[in-house]
Amino acid sequence: MTPPRKLHIKSYGCQMNVYDAQRMVDTLAGEGFVETASAEEADLVILNTCHIREKASEKIYSELGRLRAAKDQAASAGRDMSVVVAGCVAQAEGHEIIRRAPVVDVVVGPQSYHHLPQLLARAKADGRALETEFPVEDKFNFLPQPSPQAIRARGVSAFVTVQEGCDKFCTFCVVPYTRGAEVSRPVAKVVEDVQRLADNGVREITLIGQNVNAYHGDGPDGRPWPFGKLLHRLAAIPGIVRLRYSTSHPRDVEETLIEAHRDLDALMPFVHLPVQSGSDRILAAMNRKHTAADYRRVIDRLRHARPDIAFSSDFIVGFPGEAEEDFAATLALVDQIGYAAAYSFKYSPRPGTPAAEMQETVSTADMDARLERLQGLIDSQQSAFNRAAIGRTVDVLFERAARKAGQIVGRTAYLQPAHVMASADIVGKVLPVAIDSLERYSLLGSLADPRSTSASGDAREPALIAPPQAVLGA
Ligand code: 5AD
Ligand code: SF4
């Protein structure tokens, strides 16, 4: 028997890439590959890349430099190493990668991962680098299902893609170009995936897509289903105790989604809802198709439907033309909403996007200063949110043994890690935990009486942090 070949895969960027990496592992498992944590000893190295910001793309070229040394070393030991660049940089800059990095054997965009085994074989036979492009629809039809063993090894929480691509065309964003037009998977396929994961021990599903709440997959009744209806269907699958989704667009928060938050206990009250800026002038230049007031209204409706809901968001500082007063409007919005977490980025021009042509650029010094102020404000909100859990009893879905012996780690509804001393058989269960301290971002506590939880069931309390200026019902 030939020994298994070793595969090393490194993913950058979003959850969709993490999910895609798992699908590539599943595809290549069928070809006799097993995963290794070491790039040096791998027969196949895949870099699953992200193109969203300049820094993310540039990392790839330095990584490829390191891989060249590893490949040379493997060759001098008489071993063949193949290097694949996948993901959005591959899609956007295929030719450039092959020109700049001869170490690369195959360049493959997100729509073509199911062709990887054939591509590798062809690159080897031809003795030259290969680049591909296939239609989007292919991907959903051909990707293999993970084996039950693979599902169990990955634990109690899993991602499921429900849609891919984006038709929004925010002026700063490469996603509509790298991931293509919006495509939703049929309801039956999503249900089948979730059922299979649940049957093999998964308890929490995060539905993912670039614009997940734009979902409109065909339902079993032959009509397109809105996202909220899909959530209702999935919440009925036995074994699924938690549902999440990411990433959503404020414009696509429609009534069925609000109702899902009102009606489904399994739908976690923590929503990532990027706003990007608090200035209407900048939101218009970004082509976001909503104002700051529209965004606040969406937040209000969700808070009204589910009082314990909390939010995270994405922000861009230094978008072309952003003046001090625009930035002040962003700070004011953050102040008003009160986030549990948020990500903020300096604007980075992406080739081919409309914003990259805009002339009124913001200086690096101004961008740095604004980023620091915004992150300071977000950090203080996040700390307050985490500290507010101390002294409460909250539900935790336990995921695995922690590094410290005897400790088990799980996550709260708000994705905060929570540690308790307990036996390993609590993995996969949602149990109430009395939180008594906070260590950096982790909550520490002990298992509580199952009847004492204050953050589940019908006894929903207001969010752990009251927004500094409550907008609810405004
Ligand atoms: N520059 C800076 N940040 C960006 N993002 C997307 N494109 C850019 C860009 N060109 C940020 C947005 C988005 C998150 C995933 O990345 O905030 O929501
Ligand atoms: Fe990019 Fe999101 Fe805008 Fe789509 S909605 S273009 S993914 S920022």
Coordinates of C-alpha atoms and ligand atoms in Angstrom, one line a residue:
M1 CA 0.0 0.0 0.0
T2 CA 1.3 3.5 -0.9
P3 CA 1.6 5.8 2.1
P4 CA -0.9 8.6 2.2
R5 CA 0.2 11.9 0.6
K6 CA 0.3 14.9 2.9
L7 CA -1.7 18.0 2.4
H8 CA -1.1 21.4 4.1
I9 CA -3.7 24.0 3.7
K10 CA -3.5 27.6 5.0
S11 CA -6.6 29.8 4.9
Y12 CA -6.7 33.5 5.0
G13 CA -9.7 35.9 5.4
C14 CA -13.3 35.1 5.9
Q15 CA -15.4 32.1 7.2
M16 CA -16.2 31.2 3.6
N17 CA -12.5 30.5 3.0
V18 CA -12.4 28.3 6.2
Y19 CA -15.4 26.4 4.9
D20 CA -13.9 26.1 1.4
A21 CA -10.6 24.8 2.8
Q22 CA -12.6 22.0 4.5
R23 CA -14.2 21.2 1.2
M24 CA -10.8 21.0 -0.5
V25 CA -9.6 18.7 2.3
D26 CA -12.7 16.5 1.7
T27 CA -12.2 16.5 -2.1
L28 CA -8.5 15.5 -1.7
A29 CA -9.2 12.9 1.0
G30 CA -10.8 10.9 -1.9
E31 CA -7.4 11.1 -3.6
G32 CA -5.5 9.7 -0.6
F33 CA -4.4 12.9 0.9
V34 CA -4.2 13.4 4.7
E35 CA -3.8 16.8 6.4
T36 CA -0.5 17.9 8.0
A37 CA 0.3 20.9 10.1
S38 CA 3.7 21.3 8.5
A39 CA 4.2 22.9 5.1
E40 CA 7.8 21.6 4.9
E41 CA 6.8 18.0 5.0
A42 CA 3.7 18.3 2.8
D43 CA 3.4 16.9 -0.8
L44 CA 0.8 19.5 -1.6
V45 CA 0.5 23.0 -0.1
I46 CA -2.6 25.1 -0.7
L47 CA -2.8 28.8 0.1
N48 CA -6.4 29.7 0.3
T49 CA -6.2 33.5 -0.2
C50 CA -8.1 36.6 0.6
H51 CA -8.2 39.7 -1.7
I52 CA -10.4 42.0 0.5
R53 CA -7.7 44.4 1.5
E54 CA -4.2 45.1 0.2
K55 CA -2.4 43.7 3.2
A56 CA -4.2 40.4 2.9
S57 CA -3.1 39.9 -0.7
E58 CA 0.5 40.9 -0.2
K59 CA 0.9 38.3 2.5
I60 CA 0.6 35.6 -0.2
Y61 CA 3.7 36.7 -2.0
S62 CA 5.9 36.5 1.1
E63 CA 4.4 33.1 1.9
L64 CA 5.2 31.9 -1.6
G65 CA 8.8 33.1 -1.1
R66 CA 9.0 30.8 2.0
L67 CA 7.4 27.9 0.0
R68 CA 10.0 28.2 -2.7
A69 CA 12.7 27.4 -0.2
A70 CA 10.6 24.4 1.2
K71 CA 10.0 23.1 -2.4
D72 CA 13.7 23.3 -3.2
Q73 CA 14.6 21.4 -0.1
A74 CA 12.0 18.8 -0.8
A75 CA 13.4 18.4 -4.4
S76 CA 16.9 18.0 -3.1
A77 CA 15.6 15.2 -0.9
G78 CA 14.0 13.6 -4.0
R79 CA 10.5 14.6 -3.0
D80 CA 7.9 16.3 -5.2
M81 CA 6.0 19.2 -3.7
S82 CA 3.0 20.9 -5.5
V83 CA 1.9 24.4 -4.6
V84 CA -1.6 25.6 -5.2
V85 CA -2.9 29.2 -4.8
A86 CA -6.7 29.2 -4.3
G87 CA -9.2 31.8 -3.2
C88 CA -9.9 35.3 -4.2
V89 CA -6.4 36.5 -5.0
A90 CA -6.2 33.5 -7.4
Q91 CA -9.4 34.6 -9.0
A92 CA -8.3 38.2 -9.3
E93 CA -4.6 37.9 -10.1
G94 CA -4.1 34.5 -11.6
H95 CA -1.7 35.6 -14.4
E96 CA 0.2 37.9 -12.0
I97 CA 0.8 35.1 -9.5
I98 CA 2.2 32.7 -12.1
R99 CA 4.4 35.5 -13.5
R100 CA 5.7 36.6 -10.0
A101 CA 5.9 33.2 -8.4
P102 CA 7.2 30.3 -10.5
V103 CA 6.9 28.0 -7.5
V104 CA 3.2 27.8 -8.1
D105 CA 1.8 24.8 -9.9
V106 CA -1.9 25.5 -10.0
V107 CA -4.0 28.7 -9.6
V108 CA -7.6 27.9 -8.9
G109 CA -10.5 30.3 -8.2
P110 CA -13.3 29.7 -5.6
Q111 CA -15.7 28.3 -8.2
S112 CA -13.5 25.5 -9.3
Y113 CA -12.3 23.6 -6.2
H114 CA -14.0 20.4 -7.2
H115 CA -11.7 20.2 -10.2
L116 CA -8.5 20.2 -8.0
P117 CA -7.5 16.6 -8.5
Q118 CA -7.7 16.8 -12.3
L119 CA -5.9 20.2 -12.3
L120 CA -3.0 18.8 -10.3
A121 CA -2.7 15.8 -12.6
R122 CA -2.8 18.0 -15.7
A123 CA -0.2 20.5 -14.3
K124 CA 2.1 17.6 -13.6
A125 CA 1.6 16.0 -17.0
D126 CA 2.1 19.3 -18.8
G127 CA 5.0 20.4 -16.6
R128 CA 3.7 24.0 -16.4
A129 CA 1.5 26.1 -14.2
L130 CA -2.3 26.0 -14.7
E131 CA -4.9 28.6 -14.2
T132 CA -8.7 28.0 -14.2
E133 CA -12.1 29.5 -14.4
F134 CA -15.4 27.7 -14.3
P135 CA -19.0 28.9 -13.9
V136 CA -20.3 29.6 -10.4
E137 CA -23.1 27.0 -10.5
D138 CA -20.6 24.2 -10.8
K139 CA -19.4 24.6 -7.3
F140 CA -22.7 23.9 -5.5
N141 CA -23.4 20.8 -7.5
F142 CA -20.1 19.0 -7.3
L143 CA -18.4 19.6 -4.0
P144 CA -18.3 16.3 -2.0
Q145 CA -19.9 15.9 1.4
P146 CA -17.5 15.4 4.3
S147 CA -17.4 11.8 5.7
P148 CA -19.1 11.2 9.1
Q149 CA -15.6 10.8 10.6
A150 CA -14.5 14.2 9.3
I151 CA -17.7 15.8 10.6
R152 CA -17.2 14.3 14.1
A153 CA -13.5 15.3 14.1
R154 CA -14.4 18.9 13.4
G155 CA -16.6 19.2 16.5
V156 CA -20.0 20.5 17.5
S157 CA -20.1 23.7 15.4
A158 CA -20.1 23.8 11.6
F159 CA -20.5 26.2 8.7
V160 CA -22.9 25.6 5.9
T161 CA -22.8 27.8 2.7
V162 CA -26.3 28.9 1.7
Q163 CA -25.5 31.5 -0.9
E164 CA -22.4 32.9 -2.6
G165 CA -21.5 36.1 -4.3
C166 CA -22.9 39.6 -4.1
D167 CA -24.8 41.9 -6.3
K168 CA -24.5 45.0 -4.1
F169 CA -21.3 46.5 -5.6
C170 CA -20.2 48.7 -2.8
T171 CA -17.6 50.9 -4.5
F172 CA -14.7 49.8 -2.2
C173 CA -15.3 46.0 -2.5
V174 CA -13.8 43.3 -4.6
V175 CA -16.3 40.6 -3.6
P176 CA -18.7 41.0 -6.5
Y177 CA -15.7 40.6 -8.9
T178 CA -13.9 37.7 -7.1
R179 CA -17.0 35.7 -5.9
G180 CA -19.3 36.7 -8.7
A181 CA -23.0 37.3 -8.9
E182 CA -25.3 36.2 -6.0
V183 CA -26.4 32.5 -6.2
S184 CA -28.5 30.8 -3.5
R185 CA -28.5 27.1 -2.9
P186 CA -31.9 25.3 -3.0
V187 CA -33.6 24.8 0.4
A188 CA -33.6 21.0 0.0
K189 CA -29.7 21.0 -0.4
V190 CA -29.2 23.1 2.7
V191 CA -31.6 21.0 4.8
E192 CA -29.8 17.8 3.6
D193 CA -26.4 19.2 4.7
V194 CA -27.7 20.4 8.1
Q195 CA -29.5 17.1 8.7
R196 CA -26.3 15.2 8.0
L197 CA -24.2 17.4 10.2
A198 CA -26.8 17.0 13.0
D199 CA -26.9 13.3 12.6
N200 CA -23.1 13.2 13.2
G201 CA -23.1 15.3 16.3
V202 CA -23.1 18.9 15.1
R203 CA -25.2 21.1 17.4
E204 CA -24.5 24.6 16.0
I205 CA -24.7 25.7 12.4
T206 CA -23.5 29.0 11.1
L207 CA -25.0 29.7 7.7
I208 CA -22.5 31.6 5.6
G209 CA -22.5 33.7 2.4
Q210 CA -21.1 37.0 1.3
N211 CA -24.6 38.5 1.6
V212 CA -26.4 35.7 3.5
N213 CA -29.7 37.5 4.1
A214 CA -30.1 38.1 0.4
Y215 CA -30.8 34.4 0.3
H216 CA -33.7 33.4 -2.1
G217 CA -33.1 29.7 -2.8
D218 CA -35.8 27.6 -4.4
G219 CA -38.1 26.0 -1.8
P220 CA -39.7 22.6 -2.0
D221 CA -42.9 24.4 -3.0
G222 CA -41.2 25.6 -6.2
R223 CA -41.0 29.2 -5.0
P224 CA -38.0 31.1 -3.8
W225 CA -37.8 31.1 0.0
P226 CA -36.6 34.2 2.0
F227 CA -33.9 33.8 4.5
G228 CA -36.2 33.8 7.6
K229 CA -38.2 31.0 6.2
L230 CA -35.1 28.9 5.7
L231 CA -34.1 29.6 9.3
H232 CA -37.5 28.4 10.5
R233 CA -37.1 25.2 8.6
L234 CA -33.5 24.5 9.9
A235 CA -34.5 25.2 13.5
A236 CA -36.9 22.3 13.2
I237 CA -34.1 19.8 12.5
P238 CA -33.6 17.6 15.6
G239 CA -30.2 18.1 17.3
I240 CA -29.7 21.6 16.0
V241 CA -29.7 23.8 19.1
R242 CA -28.0 26.9 17.8
L243 CA -28.3 28.8 14.5
R244 CA -26.1 31.8 13.4
Y245 CA -25.5 33.5 10.1
S246 CA -22.9 35.8 8.6
T247 CA -22.5 38.2 6.8
S248 CA -25.7 40.2 6.4
H249 CA -26.5 43.5 4.7
P250 CA -28.7 46.1 6.4
R251 CA -30.8 46.5 3.2
D252 CA -31.7 42.8 3.2
V253 CA -33.0 42.5 6.7
E254 CA -36.6 41.7 5.7
E255 CA -39.7 40.8 7.9
T256 CA -39.2 37.0 7.9
L257 CA -35.7 37.5 9.4
I258 CA -37.1 39.8 12.1
E259 CA -39.8 37.2 12.8
A260 CA -37.2 34.4 13.0
H261 CA -35.4 36.4 15.7
R262 CA -38.7 36.8 17.6
D263 CA -39.8 33.2 17.3
L264 CA -36.8 30.9 17.2
D265 CA -34.9 30.2 20.4
A266 CA -32.3 28.4 18.4
L267 CA -31.4 31.6 16.5
M268 CA -28.7 33.2 18.5
P269 CA -29.2 36.8 19.5
F270 CA -25.9 38.0 18.1
V271 CA -25.8 39.5 14.6
H272 CA -22.9 40.8 12.5
L273 CA -24.4 43.7 10.6
P274 CA -21.7 45.8 8.9
V275 CA -22.5 49.5 8.5
Q276 CA -19.1 50.7 7.3
S277 CA -19.7 54.4 8.1
G278 CA -22.0 56.6 10.0
S279 CA -22.0 59.4 7.5
D280 CA -24.7 59.5 4.9
R281 CA -22.4 61.3 2.4
I282 CA -19.8 58.6 2.7
L283 CA -22.5 55.8 2.7
A284 CA -23.7 57.2 -0.6
A285 CA -20.2 57.4 -2.1
M286 CA -19.7 53.8 -0.9
N287 CA -23.0 52.8 -2.8
R288 CA -24.2 51.2 0.4
K289 CA -27.9 51.9 -0.6
H290 CA -28.8 52.8 3.0
T291 CA -28.4 55.8 5.4
A292 CA -27.3 55.8 9.0
A293 CA -31.0 56.3 10.0
D294 CA -32.0 53.3 7.9
Y295 CA -29.4 51.2 9.7
R296 CA -30.6 52.5 13.1
R297 CA -34.1 51.5 12.2
V298 CA -33.1 48.0 11.3
I299 CA -31.3 47.7 14.7
D300 CA -34.4 49.0 16.5
R301 CA -36.6 46.4 14.8
L302 CA -34.3 43.6 15.7
R303 CA -34.0 44.8 19.3
H304 CA -37.7 45.1 19.5
A305 CA -38.2 41.5 18.3
R306 CA -35.5 40.1 20.5
P307 CA -34.5 42.3 23.5
D308 CA -31.4 40.3 24.3
I309 CA -29.9 40.8 20.9
A310 CA -26.4 42.2 20.5
F311 CA -24.5 43.4 17.4
S312 CA -21.1 43.5 15.8
S313 CA -20.2 45.4 12.7
D314 CA -17.5 46.4 10.2
F315 CA -16.2 49.9 9.7
I316 CA -13.9 51.5 7.1
V317 CA -12.1 54.7 8.0
G318 CA -10.4 57.0 5.5
F319 CA -12.7 56.2 2.5
P320 CA -12.0 58.8 -0.2
G321 CA -13.5 62.1 0.7
E322 CA -14.1 61.3 4.4
A323 CA -13.8 64.5 6.3
E324 CA -13.5 64.9 10.1
E325 CA -17.3 65.5 10.3
D326 CA -18.0 62.3 8.5
F327 CA -15.8 60.4 10.9
A328 CA -17.5 62.1 13.8
A329 CA -20.8 60.8 12.5
T330 CA -19.3 57.3 12.6
L331 CA -18.2 57.7 16.2
A332 CA -21.7 59.0 17.0
L333 CA -23.3 56.0 15.4
V334 CA -21.1 53.6 17.4
D335 CA -21.9 55.5 20.5
Q336 CA -25.6 55.3 19.8
I337 CA -25.8 51.6 18.9
G338 CA -23.4 50.1 21.5
Y339 CA -21.6 47.1 20.0
A340 CA -20.6 43.9 21.6
A341 CA -17.7 43.7 19.1
A342 CA -16.7 45.3 15.8
Y343 CA -13.9 45.3 13.2
S344 CA -12.5 48.4 11.8
F345 CA -10.2 48.8 8.8
K346 CA -8.2 51.5 7.0
Y347 CA -9.6 52.0 3.6
S348 CA -7.4 50.2 1.0
P349 CA -7.9 50.8 -2.7
R350 CA -8.6 47.6 -4.6
P351 CA -7.7 47.5 -8.2
G352 CA -10.8 47.5 -10.5
T353 CA -13.2 48.9 -8.0
P354 CA -14.8 52.3 -8.5
A355 CA -13.5 53.8 -5.3
A356 CA -9.9 53.1 -6.4
E357 CA -10.4 55.8 -9.0
M358 CA -11.6 58.4 -6.5
Q359 CA -9.2 61.3 -6.2
E360 CA -9.9 62.7 -2.7
T361 CA -7.7 60.4 -0.7
V362 CA -7.3 60.7 3.1
S363 CA -3.7 60.9 4.4
T364 CA -2.2 57.9 6.1
A365 CA -1.7 60.0 9.3
D366 CA -5.4 60.9 9.4
M367 CA -6.4 57.3 8.7
D368 CA -4.1 56.1 11.5
A369 CA -5.5 58.6 14.0
R370 CA -9.1 57.8 13.1
L371 CA -8.6 54.1 13.3
E372 CA -7.1 54.4 16.7
R373 CA -10.0 56.5 18.0
L374 CA -12.6 54.2 16.6
Q375 CA -10.9 51.1 17.9
G376 CA -10.6 52.7 21.3
L377 CA -14.3 53.3 21.4
I378 CA -15.1 49.8 20.1
D379 CA -12.7 48.2 22.6
S380 CA -14.3 50.1 25.5
Q381 CA -17.8 48.9 24.4
Q382 CA -16.6 45.3 24.0
S383 CA -15.0 45.3 27.5
A384 CA -18.1 46.7 29.0
F385 CA -20.2 44.0 27.2
N386 CA -17.9 41.2 28.5
R387 CA -17.7 42.6 32.0
A388 CA -21.5 42.7 32.1
A389 CA -21.6 38.9 32.0
I390 CA -19.9 38.6 35.4
G391 CA -22.4 37.6 38.1
R392 CA -24.9 36.3 35.5
T393 CA -25.8 32.8 34.6
V394 CA -25.6 32.3 30.8
D395 CA -26.1 29.4 28.4
V396 CA -22.9 27.9 27.0
L397 CA -22.5 25.3 24.2
F398 CA -19.5 23.3 25.2
E399 CA -17.1 22.5 22.4
R400 CA -14.0 20.8 23.6
A401 CA -11.4 20.2 26.3
A402 CA -9.4 23.4 27.0
R403 CA -5.7 23.7 27.2
K404 CA -5.8 23.6 31.0
A405 CA -6.3 20.0 32.4
G406 CA -9.9 19.3 33.5
Q407 CA -11.2 22.5 31.9
I408 CA -13.9 22.5 29.1
V409 CA -14.4 25.4 26.9
G410 CA -17.6 26.5 25.1
R411 CA -19.2 29.7 23.8
T412 CA -22.0 31.9 25.0
A413 CA -24.8 33.1 22.7
Y414 CA -22.5 36.1 22.0
L415 CA -19.5 33.9 21.0
Q416 CA -17.6 34.7 24.1
P417 CA -15.4 31.8 25.1
A418 CA -16.4 30.4 28.5
H419 CA -14.4 28.0 30.6
V420 CA -15.5 25.7 33.4
M421 CA -14.0 22.7 35.3
A422 CA -16.1 19.7 34.3
S423 CA -16.0 16.3 32.8
A424 CA -15.6 15.9 29.0
D425 CA -19.1 14.5 28.6
I426 CA -20.6 18.0 28.6
V427 CA -19.2 18.6 25.1
G428 CA -22.1 19.1 22.7
K429 CA -24.4 20.2 25.4
V430 CA -25.8 23.7 26.2
L431 CA -25.7 24.2 30.0
P432 CA -26.1 27.2 32.2
V433 CA -22.9 28.6 33.6
A434 CA -22.5 31.0 36.5
I435 CA -19.9 33.5 35.3
D436 CA -17.6 34.8 38.0
S437 CA -14.7 36.4 36.2
L438 CA -13.2 37.6 33.0
E439 CA -9.7 36.9 31.8
R440 CA -8.9 39.0 28.8
Y441 CA -11.7 37.9 26.4
S442 CA -12.6 34.6 28.2
L443 CA -15.3 34.2 30.7
L444 CA -14.6 31.8 33.7
G445 CA -17.3 30.2 35.8
S446 CA -18.9 27.0 37.0
L447 CA -21.8 24.9 35.9
A448 CA -25.0 26.1 37.5
D449 CA -28.4 24.6 38.3
P450 CA -30.1 24.0 34.9
R451 CA -33.1 26.0 36.0
S452 CA -31.1 29.0 36.9
T453 CA -30.2 30.3 33.4
S454 CA -31.0 33.9 32.7
A455 CA -30.3 34.0 29.0
S456 CA -32.3 31.4 27.4
G457 CA -35.8 30.0 26.9
D458 CA -38.7 32.4 27.2
A459 CA -37.1 34.3 30.1
R460 CA -35.3 36.6 27.7
E461 CA -33.6 39.5 29.4
P462 CA -32.5 42.7 27.8
A463 CA -29.0 42.5 26.2
L464 CA -26.1 42.2 28.6
I465 CA -25.2 45.8 27.7
A466 CA -27.8 48.5 27.5
P467 CA -26.9 50.7 24.6
P468 CA -25.5 54.0 25.9
Q469 CA -28.5 55.8 24.4
A470 CA -31.3 53.3 23.9
V471 CA -32.7 53.5 20.4
L472 CA -35.3 50.9 21.0
G473 CA -38.8 52.0 20.0
A474 CA -37.5 55.4 19.0
Ligands
5AD1 N1 -10.7 48.6 2.3 C1 -10.8 48.4 3.6 N2 -11.7 47.6 4.1 C2 -12.5 46.9 3.3 N3 -13.4 45.9 3.5 C3 -13.9 45.5 2.3 N4 -13.2 46.1 1.3 C4 -12.4 47.0 1.9 C5 -11.4 47.9 1.4 N5 -11.2 48.0 0.1 C6 -13.9 45.6 4.8 C7 -15.4 46.0 5.0 C8 -16.1 44.6 4.9 C9 -15.0 43.7 5.6 C10 -15.1 42.3 5.3 O1 -13.8 44.2 5.0 O2 -15.6 46.6 6.2 O3 -17.3 44.6 5.6
SF4_2 FE1 -18.8 43.7 -0.6 FE2 -20.5 43.3 1.4 FE3 -20.8 45.4 -0.3 FE4 -21.3 42.9 -1.2 S1 -22.4 44.0 0.4 S2 -20.1 44.6 -2.2 S3 -19.7 41.8 -0.1 S4 -19.1 45.0 1.2

